[in-house]
């Protein structure tokens, strides 16, 4: 009986607490800067239904920059089509987990953790989780185009591609050659490919 009384007291207190401290949403003011906690909120009188809608035919992603209403919601998605042999090379999303759903075709998806690799060929209806921040790839290993949707646990997931991070910078080539298994000629070749200097 005491437990039921305590539970009812908590429910009554929480239902009478100041609701103004909770926001249902905070539509992003994309004219202002983005901070680690997201964008500032637009004034409520400027929010419209269009702030919560996007068309994936116009742009294949639904991040906070396309749907400002996603600000602070911790969710977004992107839709992609890959031709046979097409791929998203090794990359990470430091602030987001990813859930991949195959809609058409076949892809091979894999992620790495320490010395372990988790690789699976996915077909229509299969879903695979990529844990937050882990290095991963997507490759169309089928004979036809593949369409999939990736759902992220962030309204604005960042993409860090290994090739761009390593070879698209001004880190001197000799340092990359000394700190990776690549020789200087290969580093120079990759820097030219990714637009790096040094």
XYZ file of N, CA, C and O in Angstrom:
792
model
N 0.812 -1.198 0.000
C 0.000 0.000 0.000
C 0.854 1.259 0.000
O 0.548 2.234 -0.670
N 1.942 1.225 0.788
C 2.848 2.360 0.846
C 3.456 2.633 -0.526
O 3.586 3.784 -0.947
N 3.807 1.572 -1.264
C 4.378 1.696 -2.600
C 3.390 2.361 -3.559
O 3.765 3.240 -4.335
N 2.126 1.989 -3.478
C 1.109 2.584 -4.352
C 0.936 4.057 -4.026
O 0.843 4.902 -4.910
N 0.937 4.408 -2.743
C 0.798 5.805 -2.324
C 1.972 6.633 -2.825
O 1.791 7.750 -3.324
N 3.193 6.107 -2.704
C 4.368 6.824 -3.202
C 4.284 7.027 -4.711
O 4.578 8.109 -5.218
N 3.851 5.984 -5.424
C 3.737 6.083 -6.875
C 2.735 7.163 -7.262
O 2.991 7.999 -8.113
N 1.560 7.161 -6.621
C 0.531 8.165 -6.926
C 1.009 9.571 -6.589
O 0.728 10.524 -7.310
N 1.764 9.714 -5.518
C 2.301 11.032 -5.147
C 3.246 11.544 -6.217
O 3.216 12.714 -6.583
N 4.104 10.675 -6.742
C 5.042 11.068 -7.797
C 4.294 11.464 -9.059
O 4.593 12.467 -9.699
N 3.265 10.684 -9.433
C 2.477 10.990 -10.625
C 1.786 12.337 -10.474
O 1.810 13.170 -11.374
N 1.182 12.592 -9.324
C 0.479 13.865 -9.107
C 1.457 15.028 -9.118
O 1.219 16.053 -9.754
N 2.588 14.883 -8.447
C 3.579 15.965 -8.427
C 4.131 16.244 -9.816
O 4.300 17.395 -10.217
N 4.422 15.193 -10.566
C 4.983 15.407 -11.903
C 3.958 16.008 -12.840
O 4.297 16.777 -13.730
N 2.679 15.697 -12.647
C 1.660 16.267 -13.530
C 1.352 17.712 -13.194
O 0.823 18.445 -14.012
N 1.685 18.160 -11.980
C 1.431 19.545 -11.605
C 2.687 20.405 -11.686
O 2.648 21.580 -11.381
N 3.810 19.832 -12.090
C 5.037 20.621 -12.191
C 4.957 21.574 -13.376
O 4.110 21.451 -14.242
N 5.842 22.532 -13.397
C 5.830 23.577 -14.412
C 6.157 22.993 -15.783
O 7.287 22.596 -16.050
N 5.172 22.912 -16.664
C 5.362 22.328 -17.997
C 6.169 23.235 -18.910
O 6.656 22.806 -19.944
N 6.341 24.503 -18.527
C 7.085 25.412 -19.405
C 8.565 25.063 -19.469
O 9.281 25.559 -20.327
N 9.035 24.209 -18.540
C 10.445 23.826 -18.584
C 10.716 22.742 -19.617
O 11.846 22.372 -19.844
N 9.651 22.223 -20.240
C 9.804 21.196 -21.262
C 9.373 21.749 -22.607
O 8.349 22.404 -22.709
N 10.166 21.481 -23.640
C 9.804 21.884 -25.001
C 9.406 20.660 -25.798
O 10.086 19.646 -25.745
N 8.311 20.774 -26.535
C 7.944 19.700 -27.447
C 8.918 19.649 -28.607
O 9.253 18.599 -29.103
N 9.353 20.825 -29.042
C 10.304 20.915 -30.141
C 11.009 22.263 -30.088
O 10.579 23.183 -29.406
N 12.092 22.312 -30.805
C 12.902 23.526 -30.933
C 13.338 23.580 -32.387
O 14.359 23.023 -32.762
N 12.550 24.222 -33.233
C 12.870 24.291 -34.657
C 14.149 25.100 -34.834
O 14.291 26.195 -34.291
N 15.088 24.540 -35.566
C 16.408 25.158 -35.725
C 16.340 26.484 -36.452
O 15.708 26.599 -37.498
N 17.018 27.462 -35.896
C 17.240 28.729 -36.578
C 18.528 28.550 -37.381
O 19.626 28.719 -36.853
N 18.384 28.166 -38.643
C 19.551 27.842 -39.477
C 20.364 29.070 -39.849
O 21.457 28.936 -40.405
N 19.866 30.266 -39.545
C 20.630 31.492 -39.807
C 21.681 31.740 -38.738
O 22.591 32.529 -38.938
N 21.536 31.072 -37.597
C 22.509 31.232 -36.525
C 23.538 30.121 -36.550
O 23.438 29.183 -37.337
N 24.537 30.198 -35.669
C 25.576 29.161 -35.637
C 25.064 27.873 -34.999
O 24.141 27.900 -34.188
N 25.682 26.773 -35.382
C 25.376 25.489 -34.750
C 26.366 25.272 -33.618
O 27.561 25.513 -33.767
N 25.875 24.815 -32.487
C 26.741 24.516 -31.348
C 26.723 23.005 -31.123
O 25.943 22.303 -31.757
N 27.550 22.502 -30.213
C 27.505 21.060 -29.929
C 26.127 20.578 -29.480
O 25.791 19.415 -29.633
N 25.310 21.466 -28.937
C 23.966 21.062 -28.510
C 22.903 21.384 -29.550
O 21.715 21.286 -29.278
N 23.318 21.739 -30.749
C 22.376 22.019 -31.828
C 22.267 23.502 -32.133
O 23.107 24.303 -31.741
N 21.211 23.862 -32.850
C 20.951 25.249 -33.219
C 20.053 25.906 -32.174
O 19.326 25.228 -31.446
N 20.073 27.237 -32.152
C 19.103 27.971 -31.346
C 17.720 27.763 -31.942
O 17.577 27.444 -33.125
N 16.696 27.993 -31.134
C 15.318 27.817 -31.589
C 14.829 29.055 -32.335
O 15.139 30.181 -31.956
N 14.044 28.800 -33.381
C 13.346 29.892 -34.057
C 12.274 30.433 -33.116
O 11.722 29.679 -32.317
N 11.921 31.713 -33.242
C 10.788 32.205 -32.458
C 9.534 31.410 -32.818
O 9.291 31.119 -33.992
N 8.732 31.018 -31.820
C 7.552 30.180 -32.078
C 6.600 30.746 -33.136
O 6.003 29.983 -33.886
N 6.488 32.060 -33.227
C 5.553 32.648 -34.199
C 6.066 32.554 -35.638
O 5.345 32.916 -36.564
N 7.287 32.074 -35.839
C 7.818 31.914 -37.202
C 7.845 30.448 -37.643
O 8.239 30.144 -38.763
N 7.465 29.533 -36.759
C 7.468 28.100 -37.064
C 6.262 27.763 -37.945
O 5.150 28.218 -37.687
N 6.523 26.972 -39.001
C 5.448 26.532 -39.896
C 5.502 25.013 -40.042
O 6.490 24.373 -39.670
N 4.478 24.446 -40.616
C 4.437 23.010 -40.874
C 5.610 22.581 -41.748
O 6.163 21.484 -41.573
N 6.018 23.435 -42.682
C 7.135 23.095 -43.573
C 8.436 22.852 -42.820
O 9.350 22.213 -43.350
N 8.565 23.338 -41.588
C 9.758 23.093 -40.783
C 9.866 21.636 -40.338
O 10.884 21.228 -39.783
N 8.808 20.832 -40.571
C 8.786 19.437 -40.145
C 8.678 18.470 -41.324
O 8.466 17.279 -41.120
N 8.818 18.982 -42.560
C 8.581 18.180 -43.760
C 9.749 18.323 -44.735
O 10.342 19.383 -44.862
N 10.054 17.228 -45.430
C 11.052 17.261 -46.500
C 10.641 16.235 -47.549
O 9.856 15.333 -47.274
N 11.172 16.384 -48.756
C 10.879 15.454 -49.841
C 12.175 14.761 -50.237
O 13.094 15.412 -50.744
N 12.246 13.474 -50.014
C 13.477 12.738 -50.326
C 13.749 12.649 -51.823
O 14.837 12.253 -52.227
N 12.796 13.023 -52.660
C 13.061 13.067 -54.103
C 13.928 14.268 -54.454
O 14.701 14.234 -55.390
N 13.752 15.360 -53.705
C 14.533 16.571 -53.962
C 15.949 16.459 -53.420
O 16.895 16.948 -54.006
N 16.071 15.852 -52.265
C 17.372 15.699 -51.607
C 17.315 14.399 -50.818
O 16.395 14.198 -50.033
N 18.281 13.511 -50.999
C 18.156 12.173 -50.413
C 18.457 12.083 -48.913
O 18.619 10.995 -48.394
N 18.554 13.219 -48.223
C 18.784 13.149 -46.785
C 17.764 13.988 -46.048
O 17.189 14.921 -46.607
N 17.540 13.639 -44.817
C 16.651 14.395 -43.948
C 17.406 14.653 -42.655
O 17.231 13.969 -41.654
N 18.322 15.629 -42.730
C 19.078 16.081 -41.572
C 18.460 17.396 -41.111
O 17.566 17.937 -41.745
N 18.960 17.937 -40.028
C 18.397 19.171 -39.473
C 18.455 20.328 -40.478
O 17.595 21.209 -40.468
N 19.404 20.307 -41.387
C 19.497 21.371 -42.391
C 18.376 21.287 -43.421
O 18.051 22.278 -44.058
N 17.770 20.110 -43.585
C 16.632 19.956 -44.491
C 15.296 20.017 -43.740
O 14.298 20.467 -44.286
N 15.273 19.518 -42.512
C 14.064 19.542 -41.685
C 14.446 20.210 -40.362
O 14.880 19.540 -39.413
N 14.321 21.535 -40.267
C 14.738 22.233 -39.048
C 14.047 21.742 -37.781
O 14.584 21.871 -36.683
N 12.871 21.127 -37.914
C 12.170 20.584 -36.756
C 12.883 19.405 -36.115
O 12.548 19.007 -34.997
N 13.886 18.828 -36.780
C 14.665 17.733 -36.198
C 15.591 18.198 -35.089
O 16.094 17.384 -34.308
N 15.822 19.507 -34.996
C 16.738 20.061 -34.001
C 16.410 19.530 -32.604
O 15.288 19.654 -32.132
N 17.380 18.877 -31.980
C 17.200 18.351 -30.634
C 16.438 17.043 -30.544
O 16.257 16.512 -29.453
N 16.001 16.482 -31.663
C 15.206 15.257 -31.634
C 16.052 13.984 -31.657
O 15.553 12.902 -31.380
N 17.332 14.096 -32.053
C 18.218 12.935 -32.026
C 17.904 11.872 -33.059
O 18.107 10.684 -32.808
N 17.424 12.294 -34.236
C 17.107 11.333 -35.293
C 17.223 12.011 -36.647
O 16.999 13.216 -36.770
N 17.620 11.259 -37.654
C 17.658 11.732 -39.040
C 17.804 10.507 -39.934
O 17.936 9.381 -39.451
N 17.771 10.747 -41.247
C 17.947 9.628 -42.168
C 18.510 10.107 -43.490
O 18.494 11.289 -43.809
N 19.025 9.154 -44.240
C 19.507 9.415 -45.598
C 19.153 8.195 -46.438
O 19.175 7.063 -45.957
N 18.822 8.443 -47.690
C 18.471 7.362 -48.619
C 19.525 7.359 -49.715
O 19.928 8.410 -50.205
N 19.981 6.191 -50.108
C 21.043 6.106 -51.105
C 20.762 4.995 -52.101
O 20.114 4.001 -51.778
N 21.271 5.193 -53.306
C 21.223 4.162 -54.331
C 22.647 3.940 -54.819
O 23.367 4.894 -55.108
N 23.049 2.689 -54.871
C 24.385 2.334 -55.325
C 24.296 1.430 -56.545
O 23.527 0.472 -56.550
N 25.104 1.736 -57.554
C 25.207 0.864 -58.719
C 26.073 -0.332 -58.326
O 26.794 -0.280 -57.322
N 26.040 -1.427 -59.092
C 26.906 -2.567 -58.773
C 28.372 -2.114 -58.662
O 28.872 -1.391 -59.515
N 29.010 -2.503 -57.592
C 30.387 -2.091 -57.333
C 30.490 -0.742 -56.642
O 31.556 -0.367 -56.174
N 29.388 0.013 -56.567
C 29.399 1.312 -55.894
C 29.555 1.133 -54.394
O 29.217 0.092 -53.835
N 30.085 2.167 -53.732
C 30.339 2.016 -52.303
C 30.411 3.349 -51.593
O 30.586 4.393 -52.200
N 30.248 3.270 -50.289
C 30.608 4.336 -49.366
C 31.824 3.793 -48.648
O 31.729 2.846 -47.863
N 32.999 4.398 -48.933
C 34.252 3.898 -48.372
C 34.311 4.023 -46.861
O 33.390 4.536 -46.219
N 35.399 3.564 -46.293
C 35.582 3.554 -44.848
C 35.324 4.943 -44.259
O 35.938 5.926 -44.670
N 34.395 4.994 -43.302
C 34.067 6.253 -42.654
C 33.482 5.993 -41.268
O 33.218 4.853 -40.902
N 33.314 7.065 -40.526
C 32.712 6.980 -39.199
C 31.684 8.100 -39.046
O 31.691 9.073 -39.804
N 30.813 7.925 -38.048
C 29.903 8.973 -37.589
C 30.178 9.101 -36.092
O 29.596 8.368 -35.293
N 31.078 10.022 -35.705
C 31.484 10.094 -34.298
C 30.336 10.315 -33.321
O 30.388 9.847 -32.199
N 29.271 10.995 -33.753
C 28.196 11.294 -32.822
C 26.911 10.542 -33.082
O 25.873 10.936 -32.563
N 26.940 9.476 -33.877
C 25.671 8.821 -34.199
C 25.846 7.334 -34.473
O 26.806 6.918 -35.111
N 24.887 6.559 -33.995
C 24.749 5.168 -34.432
C 23.993 5.201 -35.757
O 23.322 6.185 -36.063
N 24.095 4.128 -36.520
C 23.434 4.068 -37.824
C 22.709 2.736 -37.955
O 23.237 1.700 -37.563
N 21.518 2.796 -38.497
C 20.730 1.594 -38.761
C 20.431 1.583 -40.253
O 19.825 2.512 -40.775
N 20.886 0.544 -40.965
C 20.742 0.465 -42.420
C 19.630 -0.529 -42.762
O 19.645 -1.665 -42.296
N 18.684 -0.078 -43.599
C 17.569 -0.907 -44.065
C 17.660 -1.036 -45.580
O 17.629 -0.035 -46.296
N 17.761 -2.271 -46.095
C 17.853 -2.504 -47.532
C 16.444 -2.546 -48.121
O 15.596 -3.312 -47.666
N 16.220 -1.712 -49.151
C 14.915 -1.658 -49.813
C 14.914 -2.400 -51.140
O 13.912 -2.993 -51.519
N 16.017 -2.354 -51.864
C 16.165 -3.066 -53.137
C 17.605 -3.526 -53.273
O 18.519 -2.833 -52.858
N 17.800 -4.679 -53.894
C 19.147 -5.145 -54.213
C 19.853 -5.817 -53.050
O 19.226 -6.371 -52.150
N 21.177 -5.730 -53.094
C 22.034 -6.428 -52.132
C 23.247 -5.557 -51.835
O 23.855 -5.014 -52.752
N 23.593 -5.438 -50.560
C 24.810 -4.724 -50.180
C 25.559 -5.539 -49.137
O 24.962 -6.346 -48.421
N 26.842 -5.303 -49.080
C 27.657 -5.869 -48.011
C 28.063 -4.711 -47.118
O 28.573 -3.694 -47.594
N 27.793 -4.876 -45.830
C 28.066 -3.837 -44.842
C 28.994 -4.418 -43.798
O 28.855 -5.586 -43.420
N 29.931 -3.616 -43.340
C 30.821 -4.103 -42.298
C 31.319 -2.984 -41.419
O 31.416 -1.836 -41.851
N 31.581 -3.329 -40.160
C 32.213 -2.374 -39.254
C 33.305 -3.081 -38.472
O 33.317 -4.307 -38.357
N 34.248 -2.289 -37.969
C 35.408 -2.832 -37.293
C 35.477 -2.317 -35.863
O 35.136 -1.174 -35.595
N 35.942 -3.201 -34.994
C 36.185 -2.844 -33.595
C 37.443 -3.569 -33.169
O 37.489 -4.794 -33.195
N 38.454 -2.820 -32.781
C 39.753 -3.391 -32.418
C 40.219 -4.309 -33.543
O 40.384 -3.868 -34.658
N 40.373 -5.591 -33.261
C 40.851 -6.524 -34.280
C 39.722 -7.348 -34.887
O 39.977 -8.280 -35.640
N 38.495 -7.017 -34.554
C 37.339 -7.763 -35.051
C 36.638 -7.002 -36.168
O 36.506 -5.783 -36.111
N 36.184 -7.741 -37.182
C 35.361 -7.168 -38.247
C 34.017 -7.887 -38.236
O 33.948 -9.106 -38.062
N 32.950 -7.125 -38.393
C 31.599 -7.672 -38.434
C 31.029 -7.327 -39.806
O 30.688 -6.174 -40.071
N 30.977 -8.312 -40.700
C 30.611 -8.096 -42.101
C 29.438 -9.003 -42.451
O 29.434 -10.187 -42.094
N 28.460 -8.433 -43.179
C 27.283 -9.223 -43.554
C 26.746 -8.730 -44.888
O 26.694 -7.528 -45.145
N 26.366 -9.660 -45.749
C 25.673 -9.313 -46.989
C 24.188 -9.235 -46.664
O 23.614 -10.168 -46.096
N 23.587 -8.094 -47.009
C 22.191 -7.821 -46.685
C 21.349 -7.809 -47.950
O 21.793 -7.329 -48.992
N 20.128 -8.326 -47.845
C 19.179 -8.300 -48.956
C 17.929 -7.534 -48.515
O 17.838 -7.095 -47.366
N 16.971 -7.417 -49.407
C 15.752 -6.656 -49.148
C 15.123 -7.050 -47.816
O 14.935 -8.233 -47.533
N 14.840 -6.041 -47.008
C 14.219 -6.263 -45.707
C 15.190 -6.437 -44.570
O 14.812 -6.330 -43.408
N 16.478 -6.698 -44.864
C 17.471 -6.832 -43.802
C 17.828 -5.474 -43.227
O 17.853 -4.467 -43.934
N 18.127 -5.480 -41.934
C 18.538 -4.268 -41.211
C 19.828 -4.597 -40.475
O 19.984 -5.698 -39.947
N 20.765 -3.640 -40.462
C 22.011 -3.844 -39.706
C 22.348 -2.584 -38.940
O 22.231 -1.474 -39.466
N 22.783 -2.759 -37.700
C 23.197 -1.658 -36.845
C 24.697 -1.436 -36.953
O 25.469 -2.390 -36.887
N 25.083 -0.177 -37.108
C 26.492 0.224 -37.020
C 26.618 1.035 -35.733
O 26.069 2.137 -35.639
N 27.309 0.530 -34.712
C 27.427 1.277 -33.461
C 28.142 2.621 -33.641
O 28.989 2.782 -34.523
N 27.790 3.542 -32.797
C 28.313 4.908 -32.827
C 29.842 4.955 -32.922
O 30.550 4.288 -32.184
N 30.323 5.741 -33.884
C 31.740 6.047 -33.978
C 32.632 4.977 -34.574
O 33.828 5.202 -34.722
N 32.101 3.809 -34.930
C 32.963 2.744 -35.444
C 33.184 2.883 -36.951
O 32.287 3.277 -37.696
N 34.371 2.536 -37.384
C 34.749 2.569 -38.789
C 33.918 1.535 -39.541
O 33.817 0.381 -39.115
N 33.319 1.962 -40.678
C 32.469 1.030 -41.421
C 32.419 1.378 -42.903
O 32.923 2.412 -43.322
N 31.797 0.486 -43.683
C 31.688 0.666 -45.135
C 30.380 0.053 -45.611
O 29.757 -0.758 -44.926
N 29.964 0.456 -46.814
C 28.809 -0.124 -47.504
C 29.232 -0.347 -48.946
O 29.766 0.560 -49.591
N 28.999 -1.545 -49.485
C 29.427 -1.896 -50.837
C 28.317 -2.674 -51.535
O 27.786 -3.634 -50.976
N 27.958 -2.249 -52.757
C 26.971 -3.004 -53.534
C 27.679 -4.198 -54.142
O 28.462 -4.078 -55.077
N 27.412 -5.377 -53.612
C 28.032 -6.606 -54.096
C 27.076 -7.391 -54.989
O 27.388 -8.502 -55.406
N 25.914 -6.805 -55.291
C 24.941 -7.472 -56.144
C 25.151 -7.149 -57.612
O 26.086 -6.443 -57.989
N 24.248 -7.647 -58.449
C 24.340 -7.432 -59.898
C 23.440 -6.302 -60.370
O 23.432 -5.961 -61.547
N 22.644 -5.735 -59.464
C 21.730 -4.657 -59.817
C 21.889 -3.503 -58.847
O 22.553 -3.624 -57.812
N 21.266 -2.371 -59.187
C 21.289 -1.225 -58.284
C 20.696 -1.617 -56.940
O 19.814 -2.462 -56.859
N 21.189 -0.991 -55.900
C 20.697 -1.237 -54.551
C 20.226 0.085 -53.958
O 20.878 1.118 -54.132
N 19.082 0.057 -53.288
C 18.569 1.224 -52.576
C 18.464 0.868 -51.103
O 17.972 -0.203 -50.756
N 18.954 1.769 -50.248
C 18.832 1.547 -48.808
C 18.635 2.880 -48.108
O 18.939 3.938 -48.645
N 18.089 2.793 -46.915
C 17.909 3.965 -46.074
C 18.736 3.768 -44.816
O 18.741 2.692 -44.224
N 19.460 4.823 -44.439
C 20.256 4.808 -43.210
C 19.608 5.764 -42.215
O 19.362 6.930 -42.537
N 19.313 5.256 -41.031
C 18.725 6.053 -39.957
C 19.820 6.339 -38.937
O 20.588 5.444 -38.582
N 19.895 7.577 -38.466
C 20.949 7.992 -37.543
C 20.368 8.453 -36.212
O 19.290 9.030 -36.172
N 21.120 8.244 -35.136
C 20.694 8.662 -33.804
C 21.137 10.090 -33.499
O 21.438 10.433 -32.366
N 21.180 10.912 -34.524
C 21.522 12.330 -34.396
C 20.804 13.075 -35.505
O 20.655 12.546 -36.609
N 20.374 14.289 -35.217
C 19.716 15.072 -36.251
C 20.706 15.633 -37.271
O 20.323 16.114 -38.321
N 21.988 15.576 -36.964
C 23.011 16.086 -37.877
C 24.269 15.225 -37.753
O 25.280 15.677 -37.221
N 24.217 13.975 -38.238
C 25.386 13.104 -38.090
C 26.562 13.632 -38.921
O 26.369 14.133 -40.008
N 27.724 13.533 -38.359
C 28.915 13.937 -39.107
C 29.474 12.720 -39.832
O 29.318 11.592 -39.385
N 30.098 12.975 -40.961
C 30.715 11.927 -41.764
C 32.212 12.206 -41.824
O 32.620 13.281 -42.252
N 33.014 11.267 -41.382
C 34.464 11.393 -41.480
C 34.984 10.232 -42.318
O 35.036 9.096 -41.841
N 35.322 10.538 -43.583
C 35.841 9.520 -44.495
C 37.340 9.383 -44.287
O 38.069 10.378 -44.277
N 37.810 8.153 -44.132
C 39.216 7.891 -43.829
C 40.135 8.473 -44.897
O 41.114 9.151 -44.583
N 39.816 8.219 -46.177
C 40.674 8.730 -47.248
C 40.811 10.238 -47.199
O 41.921 10.784 -47.295
N 39.702 10.938 -47.033
C 39.731 12.395 -46.976
C 40.461 12.876 -45.728
O 41.251 13.816 -45.780
N 40.214 12.227 -44.596
C 40.858 12.625 -43.348
C 42.372 12.423 -43.409
O 43.121 13.203 -42.845
N 42.795 11.386 -44.082
C 44.223 11.065 -44.120
C 44.956 11.781 -45.242
O 46.039 12.330 -45.035
N 44.361 11.807 -46.443
C 45.077 12.313 -47.611
C 44.601 13.682 -48.098
O 45.234 14.277 -48.957
N 43.504 14.186 -47.581
C 43.000 15.479 -48.026
C 43.448 16.626 -47.146
O 42.862 17.702 -47.180
N 44.474 16.414 -46.352
C 44.951 17.424 -45.405
C 46.330 17.940 -45.808
O 46.886 17.546 -46.831
N 46.894 18.769 -44.936
C 48.255 19.275 -45.172
C 49.285 18.595 -44.274
O 50.390 19.094 -44.106
N 48.931 17.427 -43.709
C 49.928 16.660 -42.954
C 51.026 16.256 -43.931
O 50.740 15.719 -45.006
N 52.287 16.531 -43.617
C 53.368 16.189 -44.543
C 53.344 14.709 -44.948
O 53.125 13.828 -44.117
N 53.568 14.478 -46.225
C 53.513 13.120 -46.777
C 54.467 12.168 -46.078
O 54.126 11.006 -45.843
N 55.653 12.644 -45.727
C 56.625 11.748 -45.094
C 56.136 11.275 -43.718
O 56.436 10.157 -43.297
N 55.351 12.101 -43.027
C 54.814 11.687 -41.726
C 53.766 10.594 -41.920
O 53.746 9.597 -41.189
N 52.899 10.761 -42.916
C 51.895 9.717 -43.185
C 52.592 8.418 -43.572
O 52.212 7.341 -43.123
N 53.649 8.517 -44.398
C 54.391 7.319 -44.805
C 55.045 6.639 -43.610
O 55.101 5.405 -43.536
N 55.530 7.425 -42.651
C 56.187 6.843 -41.479
C 55.191 6.258 -40.479
O 55.561 5.376 -39.711
N 53.950 6.738 -40.489
C 52.992 6.305 -39.481
C 51.923 5.346 -40.013
O 50.989 4.991 -39.285
N 52.049 4.963 -41.275
C 51.138 3.977 -41.870
C 51.985 2.958 -42.629
O 53.181 3.162 -42.835
N 51.391 1.871 -43.111
C 52.160 0.902 -43.888
C 52.378 1.323 -45.344
O 52.847 0.525 -46.157
N 52.034 2.571 -45.698
C 52.167 3.039 -47.076
C 53.530 3.673 -47.305
O 54.065 4.349 -46.428
N 54.076 3.464 -48.523
C 55.335 4.127 -48.840
C 55.057 5.544 -49.344
O 53.920 5.911 -49.643
N 56.112 6.358 -49.440
C 55.983 7.766 -49.795
C 55.353 7.952 -51.169
O 54.525 8.847 -51.366
N 55.665 7.088 -52.134
C 55.092 7.207 -53.479
C 53.574 7.018 -53.440
O 52.829 7.770 -54.083
N 53.089 6.054 -52.658
C 51.643 5.820 -52.553
C 50.954 6.969 -51.827
O 49.868 7.392 -52.211
N 51.591 7.497 -50.795
C 51.019 8.638 -50.071
C 50.893 9.828 -51.010
O 49.855 10.501 -51.051
N 51.926 10.101 -51.791
C 51.906 11.222 -52.745
C 50.790 11.030 -53.762
O 50.054 11.966 -54.090
N 50.640 9.815 -54.261
C 49.594 9.501 -55.229
C 48.203 9.750 -54.626
O 47.329 10.358 -55.252
N 47.985 9.281 -53.380
C 46.693 9.465 -52.727
C 46.431 10.923 -52.369
O 45.297 11.402 -52.442
N 47.470 11.666 -52.003
C 47.296 13.100 -51.722
C 46.828 13.836 -52.970
O 45.987 14.715 -52.898
N 47.373 13.468 -54.119
C 46.932 14.093 -55.384
C 45.481 13.752 -55.659
O 44.703 14.596 -56.104
N 45.080 12.534 -55.368
C 43.700 12.092 -55.582
C 42.708 12.812 -54.677
O 41.619 13.180 -55.093
N 43.075 13.045 -53.413
C 42.163 13.650 -52.452
C 42.372 15.156 -52.280
O 41.684 15.786 -51.487
N 43.319 15.738 -52.996
C 43.522 17.184 -52.934
C 44.320 17.679 -51.764
O 44.257 18.860 -51.405
N 45.079 16.782 -51.123
C 45.888 17.193 -49.982
C 47.159 17.891 -50.416
O 47.532 17.894 -51.589
N 47.823 18.497 -49.463
C 49.104 19.165 -49.714
C 50.132 18.649 -48.727
O 49.798 17.938 -47.791
N 51.380 19.059 -48.909
C 52.439 18.694 -47.950
C 53.151 17.443 -48.333
O 53.644 16.701 -47.588
